[in-house]
Short mmCIF file of C-alpha atoms in Angstrom, two decimals:
data_model
loop_
_atom_site.label_atom_id
_atom_site.label_comp_id
_atom_site.label_asym_id
_atom_site.label_seq_id
_atom_site.Cartn_x
_atom_site.Cartn_y
_atom_site.Cartn_z
CA MET M 148 -42.01 53.84 68.52
CA SER M 149 -39.25 51.81 70.22
CA SER M 150 -38.97 48.29 71.17
CA VAL M 151 -36.56 45.37 71.89
CA LEU M 152 -35.56 45.19 68.37
CA TYR M 153 -35.07 48.80 67.20
CA ASP M 154 -34.63 52.36 68.50
CA THR M 155 -36.84 55.22 67.67
CA PRO M 156 -35.83 55.77 64.06
CA GLY M 157 -33.48 58.55 63.16
CA PRO M 158 -33.48 60.41 59.72
CA LYS M 159 -31.60 57.44 57.88
CA ALA M 160 -33.82 54.69 59.40
CA LYS M 161 -36.94 56.69 58.46
CA ALA M 162 -35.78 56.99 54.91
CA ARG M 163 -35.07 53.15 54.91
CA ASN M 164 -38.44 52.53 56.29
CA ILE M 165 -40.02 54.40 53.63
CA ILE M 166 -38.26 52.28 51.01
CA TYR M 167 -39.33 49.18 52.80
CA THR M 168 -42.89 50.33 52.90
CA ALA M 169 -42.89 51.08 49.34
CA VAL M 170 -41.34 47.79 48.39
CA PHE M 171 -43.99 45.98 50.53
CA LEU M 172 -46.80 47.91 49.20
CA VAL M 173 -45.77 46.99 45.68
CA LEU M 174 -45.58 43.34 46.67
CA LEU M 175 -49.10 43.46 48.27
CA ALA M 176 -50.50 45.34 45.23
CA LEU M 177 -48.99 42.68 42.86
CA ALA M 178 -50.66 39.94 45.10
CA GLY M 179 -53.92 41.76 45.16
CA TRP M 180 -53.80 42.37 41.47
CA TRP M 181 -53.01 38.72 40.72
CA VAL M 182 -56.00 37.51 43.06
CA ILE M 183 -58.41 39.95 41.46
CA GLY M 184 -57.15 38.99 37.93
CA THR M 185 -57.71 35.38 38.74
CA LEU M 186 -60.97 35.80 40.14
CA ALA M 187 -62.12 38.04 37.33
CA ASP M 188 -60.83 35.35 34.73
CA LYS M 189 -63.10 32.72 36.29
CA ASN M 190 -66.14 35.26 36.52
CA GLN M 191 -66.12 35.28 40.31
CA LEU M 192 -66.23 39.10 40.49
CA GLU M 193 -69.38 39.43 38.46
CA ALA M 194 -72.09 41.48 40.32
CA ASP M 195 -74.83 38.76 40.13
CA LYS M 196 -72.54 36.40 42.25
CA TRP M 197 -72.44 38.88 45.01
CA THR M 198 -75.77 40.62 44.97
CA PRO M 199 -77.74 37.69 46.52
CA PHE M 200 -75.92 38.73 49.85
CA LEU M 201 -77.40 42.20 49.60
CA GLU M 202 -81.05 40.70 49.60
CA GLY M 203 -82.89 39.40 52.61
CA LYS M 204 -83.77 35.95 51.18
CA VAL M 205 -80.40 34.35 51.25
CA TRP M 206 -79.88 35.69 54.84
CA THR M 207 -83.32 34.46 56.09
CA THR M 208 -83.28 31.14 54.34
CA PHE M 209 -79.65 29.97 54.63
CA LEU M 210 -77.17 32.10 56.60
CA LEU M 211 -79.07 33.10 59.67
CA PRO M 212 -80.54 29.60 60.40
CA GLY M 213 -77.01 28.16 59.86
CA LEU M 214 -75.45 30.74 62.20
CA GLY M 215 -78.25 29.99 64.64
CA GLU M 216 -77.40 26.29 64.42
CA THR M 217 -73.69 27.06 65.04
CA ILE M 218 -74.53 29.23 68.17
CA LYS M 219 -76.92 26.58 69.39
CA ALA M 220 -74.51 23.64 69.04
CA GLY M 221 -71.65 25.80 70.65
CA LEU M 222 -73.78 26.79 73.40
CA ILE M 223 -75.15 23.37 74.36
CA ALA M 224 -71.68 22.10 74.21
CA MET M 225 -70.45 24.91 76.45
CA VAL M 226 -73.28 24.49 79.04
CA ILE M 227 -72.63 20.76 79.36
CA ALA M 228 -68.84 20.84 79.09
CA LEU M 229 -68.43 23.67 81.76
CA PRO M 230 -69.89 21.71 84.88
CA LEU M 231 -68.36 18.42 83.60
CA GLY M 232 -65.02 20.19 83.19
CA ALA M 233 -65.16 21.85 86.59
CA LEU M 234 -65.88 18.39 88.10
CA PHE M 235 -62.89 16.79 86.18
CA GLY M 236 -60.62 19.70 87.15
CA ILE M 237 -61.53 19.24 90.89
CA GLY M 238 -61.34 15.52 90.62
CA ARG M 239 -57.82 15.76 89.33
CA LEU M 240 -56.82 17.69 92.50
CA SER M 241 -58.44 15.11 94.75
CA ASP M 242 -56.50 13.86 97.73
CA HIS M 243 -57.69 10.30 96.90
CA ALA M 244 -55.54 8.47 94.31
CA TRP M 245 -58.52 6.37 93.27
CA VAL M 246 -60.28 9.58 92.11
CA ARG M 247 -57.38 11.38 90.92
CA VAL M 248 -55.75 8.81 88.69
CA PRO M 249 -58.77 7.64 86.61
CA VAL M 250 -59.88 11.24 86.18
CA GLY M 251 -56.46 12.27 85.10
CA ALA M 252 -56.37 9.38 82.54
CA VAL M 253 -59.69 10.28 81.16
CA VAL M 254 -58.69 13.96 80.76
CA GLU M 255 -55.34 13.26 79.12
CA PHE M 256 -57.07 10.70 76.82
CA PHE M 257 -59.77 13.04 75.42
CA ARG M 258 -57.29 15.87 75.24
CA ALA M 259 -55.21 13.75 72.97
CA MET M 260 -58.00 12.94 70.69
CA PRO M 261 -59.08 14.97 67.57
CA VAL M 262 -62.50 16.43 67.89
CA LEU M 263 -63.48 14.91 64.51
CA ILE M 264 -62.70 11.40 65.64
CA LEU M 265 -64.89 11.89 68.74
CA MET M 266 -67.72 13.29 66.66
CA VAL M 267 -67.61 10.42 64.11
CA PHE M 268 -67.46 7.95 67.01
CA GLY M 269 -70.33 9.58 68.67
CA SER M 270 -72.37 9.64 65.70
CA ALA M 271 -71.85 5.87 65.19
CA LEU M 272 -72.59 5.22 68.82
CA PHE M 273 -75.96 6.88 68.47
CA VAL M 274 -76.73 4.97 65.34
CA LYS M 275 -75.98 1.74 66.99
CA PHE M 276 -77.34 1.99 70.49
CA THR M 277 -80.17 4.64 70.38
CA ASP M 278 -83.00 5.45 68.12
CA ILE M 279 -82.38 9.09 67.83
CA ASP M 280 -83.97 10.52 64.89
CA SER M 281 -81.50 10.89 61.94
CA GLU M 282 -82.60 14.48 61.62
CA ILE M 283 -81.20 15.52 65.00
CA ARG M 284 -78.40 12.98 65.16
CA PRO M 285 -75.65 15.28 63.77
CA LEU M 286 -76.34 17.79 66.50
CA TYR M 287 -76.17 15.10 69.28
CA ALA M 288 -72.94 13.73 67.69
CA CYS M 289 -71.44 17.23 67.31
CA VAL M 290 -72.23 18.17 70.84
CA THR M 291 -70.91 14.83 72.10
CA GLY M 292 -67.63 15.27 70.53
CA LEU M 293 -67.34 18.84 71.67
CA VAL M 294 -68.21 18.19 75.17
CA LEU M 295 -65.86 15.21 75.55
CA TYR M 296 -62.93 17.17 74.18
CA ASN M 297 -63.60 20.52 75.63
CA ALA M 298 -64.63 19.30 79.08
CA SER M 299 -61.14 17.90 79.38
CA VAL M 300 -59.56 21.16 78.18
CA ILE M 301 -61.67 23.08 80.70
CA ALA M 302 -60.59 20.63 83.32
CA GLU M 303 -57.02 21.72 82.76
CA ILE M 304 -58.05 25.35 82.84
CA VAL M 305 -59.76 24.92 86.12
CA ARG M 306 -56.97 22.92 87.63
CA ALA M 307 -54.40 25.56 86.58
CA GLY M 308 -56.84 28.26 87.89
CA ILE M 309 -57.13 26.59 91.23
CA LEU M 310 -53.39 25.89 91.49
CA SER M 311 -52.64 29.56 90.72
CA LEU M 312 -54.21 30.82 93.84
CA PRO M 313 -52.04 31.85 96.67
CA LYS M 314 -51.55 28.90 99.02
CA GLY M 315 -52.62 30.91 101.96
CA GLN M 316 -56.14 31.04 100.70
CA GLY M 317 -56.76 27.30 101.20
CA GLU M 318 -54.64 27.23 104.35
CA ALA M 319 -56.47 30.05 106.09
CA ALA M 320 -59.81 28.40 105.22
CA LYS M 321 -58.51 25.13 106.70
CA ALA M 322 -57.36 26.95 109.87
CA LEU M 323 -61.01 28.24 110.13
CA GLY M 324 -62.05 24.62 110.38
CA LEU M 325 -63.84 24.48 106.99
CA ARG M 326 -64.21 20.98 105.35
CA LYS M 327 -62.43 20.16 102.10
CA SER M 328 -65.50 20.54 100.12
CA GLN M 329 -66.41 23.90 101.82
CA ILE M 330 -62.87 25.27 101.06
CA MET M 331 -63.36 24.33 97.49
CA ALA M 332 -66.88 25.66 97.14
CA HIS M 333 -66.60 28.81 99.07
CA VAL M 334 -63.01 29.95 98.98
CA LEU M 335 -61.13 28.40 95.95
CA ILE M 336 -63.76 28.02 93.22
CA PRO M 337 -65.17 31.61 93.39
CA GLN M 338 -61.79 33.12 93.04
CA ALA M 339 -60.56 30.74 90.50
CA VAL M 340 -63.78 31.26 88.30
CA ALA M 341 -63.23 35.02 88.24
CA ALA M 342 -59.66 34.50 87.10
CA MET M 343 -60.54 31.91 84.45
CA LEU M 344 -63.47 33.65 82.82
CA PRO M 345 -61.58 34.99 79.95
CA ALA M 346 -59.81 31.79 79.28
CA LEU M 347 -63.40 30.03 79.36
CA ILE M 348 -64.84 32.47 76.91
CA SER M 349 -61.82 32.08 74.55
CA GLN M 350 -62.68 28.33 74.74
CA LEU M 351 -66.08 29.19 73.48
CA VAL M 352 -64.35 30.64 70.23
CA VAL M 353 -62.73 27.21 69.85
CA ILE M 354 -65.94 25.34 70.35
CA LEU M 355 -67.92 27.68 67.73
CA LYS M 356 -65.07 27.19 65.28
CA ASP M 357 -65.13 23.30 65.74
CA THR M 358 -68.79 23.07 65.15
CA ALA M 359 -67.82 23.55 61.39
CA ILE M 360 -66.20 20.12 61.54
CA ALA M 361 -69.67 18.60 62.13
CA GLY M 362 -71.08 20.61 59.29
CA ALA M 363 -68.45 19.22 56.89
CA VAL M 364 -68.22 15.71 58.17
CA LEU M 365 -71.49 14.77 59.76
CA GLY M 366 -74.01 17.03 57.83
CA LEU M 367 -74.95 19.27 60.52
CA GLY M 368 -76.89 22.16 59.27
CA GLU M 369 -74.61 24.97 60.61
CA LEU M 370 -73.19 28.04 59.01
CA LEU M 371 -70.40 26.39 56.81
CA SER M 372 -72.70 23.65 55.46
CA MET M 373 -74.91 26.38 54.06
CA ASN M 374 -72.16 27.08 51.31
CA ARG M 375 -73.39 23.91 49.40
CA GLN M 376 -76.98 25.12 49.31
CA ILE M 377 -76.19 28.74 48.47
CA SER M 378 -73.74 27.98 45.80
CA ALA M 379 -76.15 25.36 44.37
CA ASN M 380 -78.77 28.21 43.99
CA TYR M 381 -76.48 31.04 42.68
CA SER M 382 -73.39 29.13 41.50
CA ASN M 383 -71.23 31.43 43.46
CA THR M 384 -68.78 29.30 45.39
CA ILE M 385 -66.18 31.71 46.26
CA PRO M 386 -68.35 34.68 47.22
CA THR M 387 -70.36 32.43 49.49
CA LEU M 388 -67.19 31.17 51.24
CA VAL M 389 -65.83 34.52 51.66
CA VAL M 390 -69.14 35.79 53.30
CA ILE M 391 -69.26 32.69 55.55
CA ALA M 392 -65.65 33.18 56.68
CA LEU M 393 -66.44 36.88 57.41
CA LEU M 394 -69.47 35.94 59.45
CA TYR M 395 -67.33 33.64 61.60
CA VAL M 396 -64.62 36.28 61.89
CA VAL M 397 -67.22 38.74 63.05
CA LEU M 398 -68.81 36.36 65.56
CA ASN M 399 -65.41 35.36 66.99
CA PHE M 400 -64.14 38.97 67.19
CA ALA M 401 -67.15 39.94 69.18
CA LEU M 402 -66.61 36.95 71.63
CA THR M 403 -62.88 37.68 71.97
CA GLY M 404 -63.53 41.36 72.37
CA PHE M 405 -66.00 40.56 75.21
CA ALA M 406 -63.31 38.23 76.78
CA SER M 407 -60.64 40.91 76.93
CA TRP M 408 -63.23 43.52 78.09
CA LEU M 409 -64.16 41.13 80.95
CA GLU M 410 -60.42 40.46 81.66
CA ARG M 411 -59.72 44.16 81.85
CA ARG M 412 -62.71 44.68 84.13
CA LEU M 413 -61.86 41.93 86.45
CA ARG M 414 -58.30 43.07 86.64
CA GLN M 415 -59.38 46.54 87.70
CA GLN M 416 -61.79 45.29 90.28
CA LYS M 417 -59.04 43.10 91.70
CA LYS M 418 -56.71 46.10 91.84
CA LYS M 419 -59.29 48.17 93.84
CA SER M 420 -59.96 45.59 96.47
CA GLY M 421 -56.28 44.73 96.63
CA GLY M 422 -56.91 41.07 96.64
CA THR M 423 -55.21 38.42 94.60
CA ALA M 424 -54.25 40.41 91.45
CA ALA M 425 -51.66 38.12 90.04
CA PRO M 426 -53.74 35.01 89.25
CA ALA M 427 -55.99 36.64 86.75
CA VAL M 428 -52.98 37.08 84.54
CA THR M 429 -51.14 33.79 85.12
CA VAL M 430 -54.04 31.60 84.76
CA THR M 431 -54.76 32.51 81.18
CA ASP M 432 -51.15 32.04 80.56
CA LYS M 433 -50.96 28.62 82.22
CA ALA M 434 -54.14 27.43 80.78
CA GLY M 435 -52.82 28.37 77.35
CA GLY M 436 -49.66 26.66 78.07
CA ASP M 437 -50.98 23.46 79.33
CA GLY M 438 -54.12 23.41 77.20
CA GLY M 439 -51.89 22.40 74.50
CA ALA M 440 -54.76 20.91 72.89
CA THR M 441 -55.89 24.39 71.90
CA ALA M 442 -53.28 26.51 70.85
CA ALA M 443 -55.93 29.18 70.54
CA ILE M 444 -56.11 30.13 73.97
CA PRO M 445 -52.95 32.33 74.40
CA ALA M 446 -53.49 33.56 71.01
CA GLN M 447 -56.96 35.07 71.74
CA GLY M 448 -57.17 38.62 73.02
CA ASP M 449 -55.32 41.36 71.34
CA GLY M 450 -51.75 41.15 70.72
CA SER M 451 -50.42 43.71 73.22
CA ASP M 452 -51.82 41.58 76.11
CA VAL M 453 -49.46 38.80 75.15
CA VAL M 454 -46.61 41.14 75.44
CA SER M 455 -47.47 42.64 78.68
CA LYS M 456 -48.04 39.30 80.32
CA ASP M 457 -44.47 38.25 79.63
CA MET C 177 -62.88 -8.42 67.64
CA PHE C 178 -59.91 -7.16 65.62
CA GLU C 179 -60.54 -9.40 62.63
CA PHE C 180 -61.08 -6.41 60.49
CA LEU C 181 -57.50 -5.54 60.85
CA GLU C 182 -56.26 -8.98 59.74
CA SER C 183 -58.42 -9.14 56.60
CA GLY C 184 -55.86 -6.81 54.77
CA GLN C 185 -58.86 -4.71 53.62
CA TYR C 186 -57.75 -1.71 55.46
CA ASP C 187 -54.33 0.10 55.18
CA LEU C 188 -54.09 1.33 58.78
CA LEU C 189 -50.36 2.07 58.67
CA GLY C 190 -50.75 3.70 55.31
CA ALA C 191 -53.48 6.02 56.71
CA PHE C 192 -51.44 7.05 59.62
CA TRP C 193 -48.36 7.59 57.30
CA VAL C 194 -50.56 10.05 55.41
CA THR C 195 -51.41 11.76 58.76
CA VAL C 196 -47.69 11.88 59.73
CA GLN C 197 -46.83 13.31 56.28
CA LEU C 198 -49.50 15.76 56.33
CA THR C 199 -48.44 16.89 59.84
CA LEU C 200 -44.77 17.23 58.85
CA TYR C 201 -45.11 19.09 55.58
CA SER C 202 -47.69 21.45 57.27
CA ALA C 203 -45.46 21.92 60.25
CA ILE C 204 -42.59 22.95 58.06
CA GLY C 205 -44.77 25.28 56.01
CA SER C 206 -46.33 26.89 59.07
CA LEU C 207 -42.96 27.21 60.66
CA VAL C 208 -41.64 29.09 57.77
CA TRP C 209 -44.81 31.18 57.23
CA GLY C 210 -45.23 31.81 61.00
CA THR C 211 -41.55 33.07 61.35
CA LEU C 212 -42.06 35.36 58.39
CA LEU C 213 -45.37 36.76 59.98
CA ALA C 214 -43.57 37.09 63.35
CA GLY C 215 -40.83 39.11 61.65
CA MET C 216 -43.43 41.27 59.91
CA ARG C 217 -45.27 41.85 63.11
CA VAL C 218 -42.08 43.05 65.10
CA SER C 219 -40.57 44.93 62.21
CA PRO C 220 -40.07 48.72 62.26
CA VAL C 221 -42.10 49.12 59.11
CA PRO C 222 -45.78 50.03 60.02
CA LEU C 223 -47.36 48.62 56.93
CA MET C 224 -45.90 45.22 57.58
CA ARG C 225 -47.00 45.33 61.14
CA VAL C 226 -50.55 46.15 60.02
CA PHE C 227 -50.44 43.38 57.41
CA GLY C 228 -49.18 40.75 59.99
CA THR C 229 -51.62 41.79 62.55
CA ALA C 230 -54.59 41.82 60.17
CA TYR C 231 -53.55 38.44 58.68
CA VAL C 232 -53.12 36.75 62.12
CA ASN C 233 -56.45 38.09 63.60
CA VAL C 234 -58.57 37.30 60.58
CA VAL C 235 -57.13 33.85 59.80
CA ARG C 236 -57.06 32.68 63.42
CA ASN C 237 -60.76 33.37 63.74
CA ILE C 238 -61.80 31.44 60.59
CA PRO C 239 -62.54 27.74 61.45
CA LEU C 240 -59.92 25.51 59.97
CA THR C 241 -62.63 23.55 58.24
CA VAL C 242 -63.74 26.60 56.35
CA LEU C 243 -60.18 27.17 55.05
CA ILE C 244 -59.73 23.50 53.98
CA ILE C 245 -63.11 23.38 52.23
CA GLY C 246 -62.25 26.84 50.82
CA CYS C 247 -58.90 25.47 49.34
CA SER C 248 -60.76 22.57 47.82
CA LEU C 249 -64.05 24.07 46.58
CA GLY C 250 -62.73 27.60 45.92
CA LEU C 251 -59.08 27.30 44.96
CA ASN C 252 -59.20 24.00 43.11
CA GLN C 253 -62.69 23.49 41.78
CA THR C 254 -63.60 27.03 41.00
CA LEU C 255 -60.32 28.66 40.09
CA GLY C 256 -58.57 25.51 38.85
CA PHE C 257 -55.51 25.53 41.07
CA SER C 258 -53.92 22.16 41.36
CA MET C 259 -50.70 23.03 43.04
CA GLY C 260 -48.69 21.28 40.33
CA ALA C 261 -50.29 18.02 41.06
CA GLU C 262 -51.96 15.55 38.62
CA ARG C 263 -53.53 12.72 40.63
CA PHE C 264 -56.57 13.45 42.62
CA GLU C 265 -55.01 12.36 45.92
CA ASP C 266 -51.88 14.61 45.39
CA ILE C 267 -54.14 17.61 44.81
CA GLY C 268 -56.13 17.04 47.93
CA PHE C 269 -53.06 16.54 49.94
CA ARG C 270 -51.22 19.58 48.75
CA LEU C 271 -54.43 21.82 49.19
CA ALA C 272 -54.63 20.36 52.62
CA VAL C 273 -51.00 21.32 53.40
CA LEU C 274 -51.59 24.75 52.03
CA GLY C 275 -54.59 25.24 54.32
CA PHE C 276 -53.01 23.89 57.42
CA SER C 277 -49.93 26.01 56.91
CA ALA C 278 -51.96 29.17 56.43
CA TYR C 279 -53.93 28.50 59.61
CA THR C 280 -51.24 27.05 61.84
CA GLY C 281 -48.75 29.84 60.75
CA THR C 282 -50.78 32.24 62.81
CA PHE C 283 -50.27 30.28 65.89
CA VAL C 284 -46.57 29.84 65.34
CA CYS C 285 -46.32 33.59 64.76
CA GLU C 286 -48.00 34.42 68.08
CA ALA C 287 -45.85 31.88 70.07
CA LEU C 288 -42.72 33.22 68.45
CA ARG C 289 -43.72 36.90 69.06
CA SER C 290 -44.32 36.06 72.70
CA GLY C 291 -40.83 34.44 72.66
CA ILE C 292 -39.26 37.53 71.25
CA ASN C 293 -40.87 39.40 74.17
CA THR C 294 -38.95 37.25 76.59
CA VAL C 295 -35.59 38.34 75.34
CA PRO C 296 -34.21 41.02 77.66
CA VAL C 297 -34.11 44.42 76.17
CA GLY C 298 -30.35 44.60 76.99
CA GLN C 299 -29.44 41.78 74.64
CA ALA C 300 -30.65 43.78 71.66
CA GLU C 301 -29.42 47.01 72.97
CA ALA C 302 -25.89 45.56 73.22
CA ALA C 303 -26.21 44.12 69.68
CA ARG C 304 -27.19 47.50 68.40
CA ALA C 305 -24.34 49.13 70.35
CA LEU C 306 -22.01 46.83 68.33
CA GLY C 307 -23.55 48.30 65.20
CA LEU C 308 -25.71 45.31 64.01
CA SER C 309 -28.72 46.08 61.76
CA PHE C 310 -32.29 45.16 62.61
CA THR C 311 -32.02 42.01 60.48
CA GLN C 312 -28.88 41.08 62.08
CA VAL C 313 -30.14 41.66 65.53
CA LEU C 314 -33.26 39.59 64.79
CA ARG C 315 -31.34 36.76 63.12
CA LEU C 316 -28.33 36.53 65.24
CA ILE C 317 -29.31 37.67 68.75
CA VAL C 318 -33.06 37.72 69.26
CA LEU C 319 -34.53 34.76 67.31
CA PRO C 320 -32.28 32.15 68.48
CA GLN C 321 -33.10 33.01 72.13
CA ALA C 322 -36.78 33.36 71.18
CA PHE C 323 -36.92 29.91 69.58
CA ARG C 324 -35.33 28.24 72.61
CA ALA C 325 -37.89 29.91 74.78
CA VAL C 326 -40.96 28.81 72.73
CA ILE C 327 -40.13 25.17 72.13
CA ALA C 328 -42.86 24.01 74.60
CA PRO C 329 -45.55 26.32 73.10
CA LEU C 330 -44.48 25.36 69.67
CA ALA C 331 -44.88 21.63 70.67
CA ASN C 332 -48.40 22.43 71.71
CA VAL C 333 -49.01 23.97 68.26
CA LEU C 334 -47.50 20.88 66.67
CA ILE C 335 -49.76 18.60 68.64
CA ALA C 336 -52.86 20.56 67.78
CA LEU C 337 -51.79 20.43 64.12
CA THR C 338 -51.38 16.68 64.35
CA LYS C 339 -55.00 16.39 65.56
CA ASN C 340 -56.14 19.04 63.14
CA THR C 341 -54.88 17.08 60.16
CA THR C 342 -58.06 14.89 60.59
CA VAL C 343 -60.03 17.79 59.07
CA ALA C 344 -58.46 16.88 55.67
CA ALA C 345 -60.92 14.03 55.68
CA ALA C 346 -63.47 16.67 54.71
CA ILE C 347 -61.93 17.00 51.31
CA GLY C 348 -61.25 13.31 50.98
CA VAL C 349 -57.59 13.08 51.80
CA ALA C 350 -56.99 9.47 52.81
CA GLU C 351 -55.76 9.79 56.43
CA ALA C 352 -56.52 8.19 59.57
CA ALA C 353 -59.84 9.92 60.13
CA LEU C 354 -61.33 9.08 56.65
CA LEU C 355 -60.14 5.45 57.20
CA MET C 356 -61.90 5.40 60.59
CA LYS C 357 -65.19 6.62 58.95
CA GLU C 358 -64.80 3.88 56.29
CA MET C 359 -64.12 1.26 58.73
CA ILE C 360 -67.17 2.36 61.00
CA GLU C 361 -69.36 2.13 58.03
CA ASN C 362 -68.31 -1.44 57.05
CA GLU C 363 -67.57 -2.93 60.54
CA ALA C 364 -70.50 -1.76 62.66
CA GLN C 365 -70.13 -4.66 64.96
CA ALA C 366 -66.51 -3.78 65.92
CA LEU C 367 -67.23 -0.01 66.56
CA PHE C 368 -65.29 -0.01 69.88
CA ALA C 369 -62.34 -1.85 68.36
CA VAL C 370 -62.14 0.62 65.40
CA PHE C 371 -62.22 3.59 67.76
CA GLY C 372 -59.61 2.06 70.08
CA VAL C 373 -57.25 1.42 67.18
CA ILE C 374 -57.46 4.93 65.76
CA ALA C 375 -57.46 6.54 69.23
CA LEU C 376 -54.25 4.52 70.14
CA GLY C 377 -52.65 5.89 66.88
CA PHE C 378 -53.32 9.37 67.83
CA VAL C 379 -52.09 8.87 71.39
CA LEU C 380 -48.77 7.27 69.97
CA LEU C 381 -48.36 10.35 67.66
CA THR C 382 -49.13 13.11 70.12
CA LEU C 383 -47.77 11.73 73.45
CA PRO C 384 -44.18 11.17 72.39
CA THR C 385 -44.09 14.57 70.67
CA GLY C 386 -45.17 16.23 73.84
CA LEU C 387 -42.72 14.35 76.06
CA LEU C 388 -39.68 14.66 73.66
CA LEU C 389 -40.20 18.44 72.92
CA GLY C 390 -40.91 19.08 76.61
CA TRP C 391 -37.48 17.48 77.32
CA VAL C 392 -35.86 19.46 74.58
CA ALA C 393 -37.34 22.64 75.84
CA LYS C 394 -35.97 22.09 79.33
CA ARG C 395 -32.55 21.27 77.99
CA VAL C 396 -32.18 24.22 75.68
CA ALA C 397 -33.91 26.91 77.79
CA VAL C 398 -31.77 29.93 78.26
CA LYS C 399 -31.08 30.16 82.15
CA ARG C 400 -31.63 33.60 83.26
#
C-alpha cells in the first residue's frame, strides 16, 4: 500500500515495519495485561459479575426498556427537529431581512448553547409553567433541549444543502415563471434533501448520544441511567458500563452504516441520471464544516470516505 | 431580576473559570492524543492503523456522558484511581479532563487526517527524494501543512468541546452548568435571568473562539 507519506515498502522498510509492529504489540499487550490485572484485583472479572448479561432477565427488565426510551426520545426529537430545522434553514435564505435576520439570530444562539443547559432550562420551564406529570417531565425536557439545539444544526445543514445546488436550477425554475415558494418546494428542496440525507442520519447519531445527558442529569430512564439499577442489583459497575457502551456502539454503527449505504446509493443514482452529482458530496462536507456545533458530522461514515472527498 | 447575582451567594466567574480550565486542559490533552492517533492511522505499520481505526470508531460512538460517568463510577469509585489528586473536587476535575481528552481526541484525529490528505502527494514525494524518513516527512513536511489546513475544523472541535464540558456537571464538577442547576433550584422566580446569564457566558466563550480561529485559519492557510 502506498500513500502520501510512504512508498510501497521495500525489503528494508518491511523489516523495520515488523520491528515496529512487534514493539507496538508488546506495548498493547502490556497495557492489556495491566488493565486485566487491575480489573482482576478489584474482582471485576469474576464470572458472577458478567453472567447476568447472559440471562434474559436483565435485558427484559433494564437494558431493552432503556434502549427503547433512548430510541423513543431520539426519534421524537428528530421528527420535531427536522421540519423545524428545514423551516429555519429556508428562513435564513429568505429575501426579506425581517425574516432572515431574526431566524439567523435564533439559529446562531441555539447552536452556541450546550444541550445540557437547554435541557435543564427546559425542565425548569415545565416545572414552572405547566403541570406536566413529573414522571414524563424528563422526556419532555430532553426532547425540548434536543429539538432546540438540533433544529438549529439541521437548519445549517439545509441551508448548506440548498446553497450547494447549481445556480442554474433556481434560475431555470424562475425563467419558467415559478413563484419563489414553488421554486423552493418543487425544485430546490427535493434535490437538497436527497443530498442531505446522509448528514441528517448522522445527526440522528448525535441526538441518540445526547439523550444520555438527560439520563445522567434529569433522570430520564434511558439506557445509560439503567447502569445504576443494574449495578445496584448485581454490584457490577464496570461490566454494566461496558455492556451499555457496547450497546451504544452497535446502535450507532448500524445507523452510520445505513447512512453511508444511503449515500453510496444516492451517488450511484445521480451518476446514472447524470444530474447534479457534485452536491451529494459537498453538502456533507459543508454541513460538517459549518455545523461546528457537532464535530461529529464529518467524522461519521467510514474513514476512506473522508479521504476521497478531499 | 438579577438580585441573585449581587447576593454574593453564587460564584459565577469562578464557575466559568472552571469551565475555561476544563476546556483548556482537555483541549491540550485531546490535541496531543489526537495527533498521536492520527500519526498511528497514517503510519506504515498495519497494527497501528488497525488500533487507531478501532479506537476512533468505537470511542466516537460512545456517548460522552457514558465516558464521563464511566471515569467517575468505574475508574474512580470501583478501581480506586484518583489521578494523583486528594481533594474530591480535584479528582472529579481530572477524571473529567481524562474523559474529554479520550473522546475529543478522536475528532481531532479525524480532522488532522483529513488535513493530511489535503497535502499534495508531490510534497511528500519531494521530501522522500531528499532522503527524509517517514517520521521526518510527517514532522517536517506534512504535519505543518496539515495543521494549517485544519485550523477551522479544529476550531469547531474546540467549540464543541467547550459546550461538552457541561457534561462534567453529571459527576459534580463545579462548572457553569452545575451552578446553573443550583441557581435554578434556589431562584425559581428568576429562571429567565439565570438562563440569560449562563447563556451569555457560553456565547462569550464560543463566539470569540470561532471568530479568532477563523481569522487565523484564513491567515495561515497554505495558498495553492
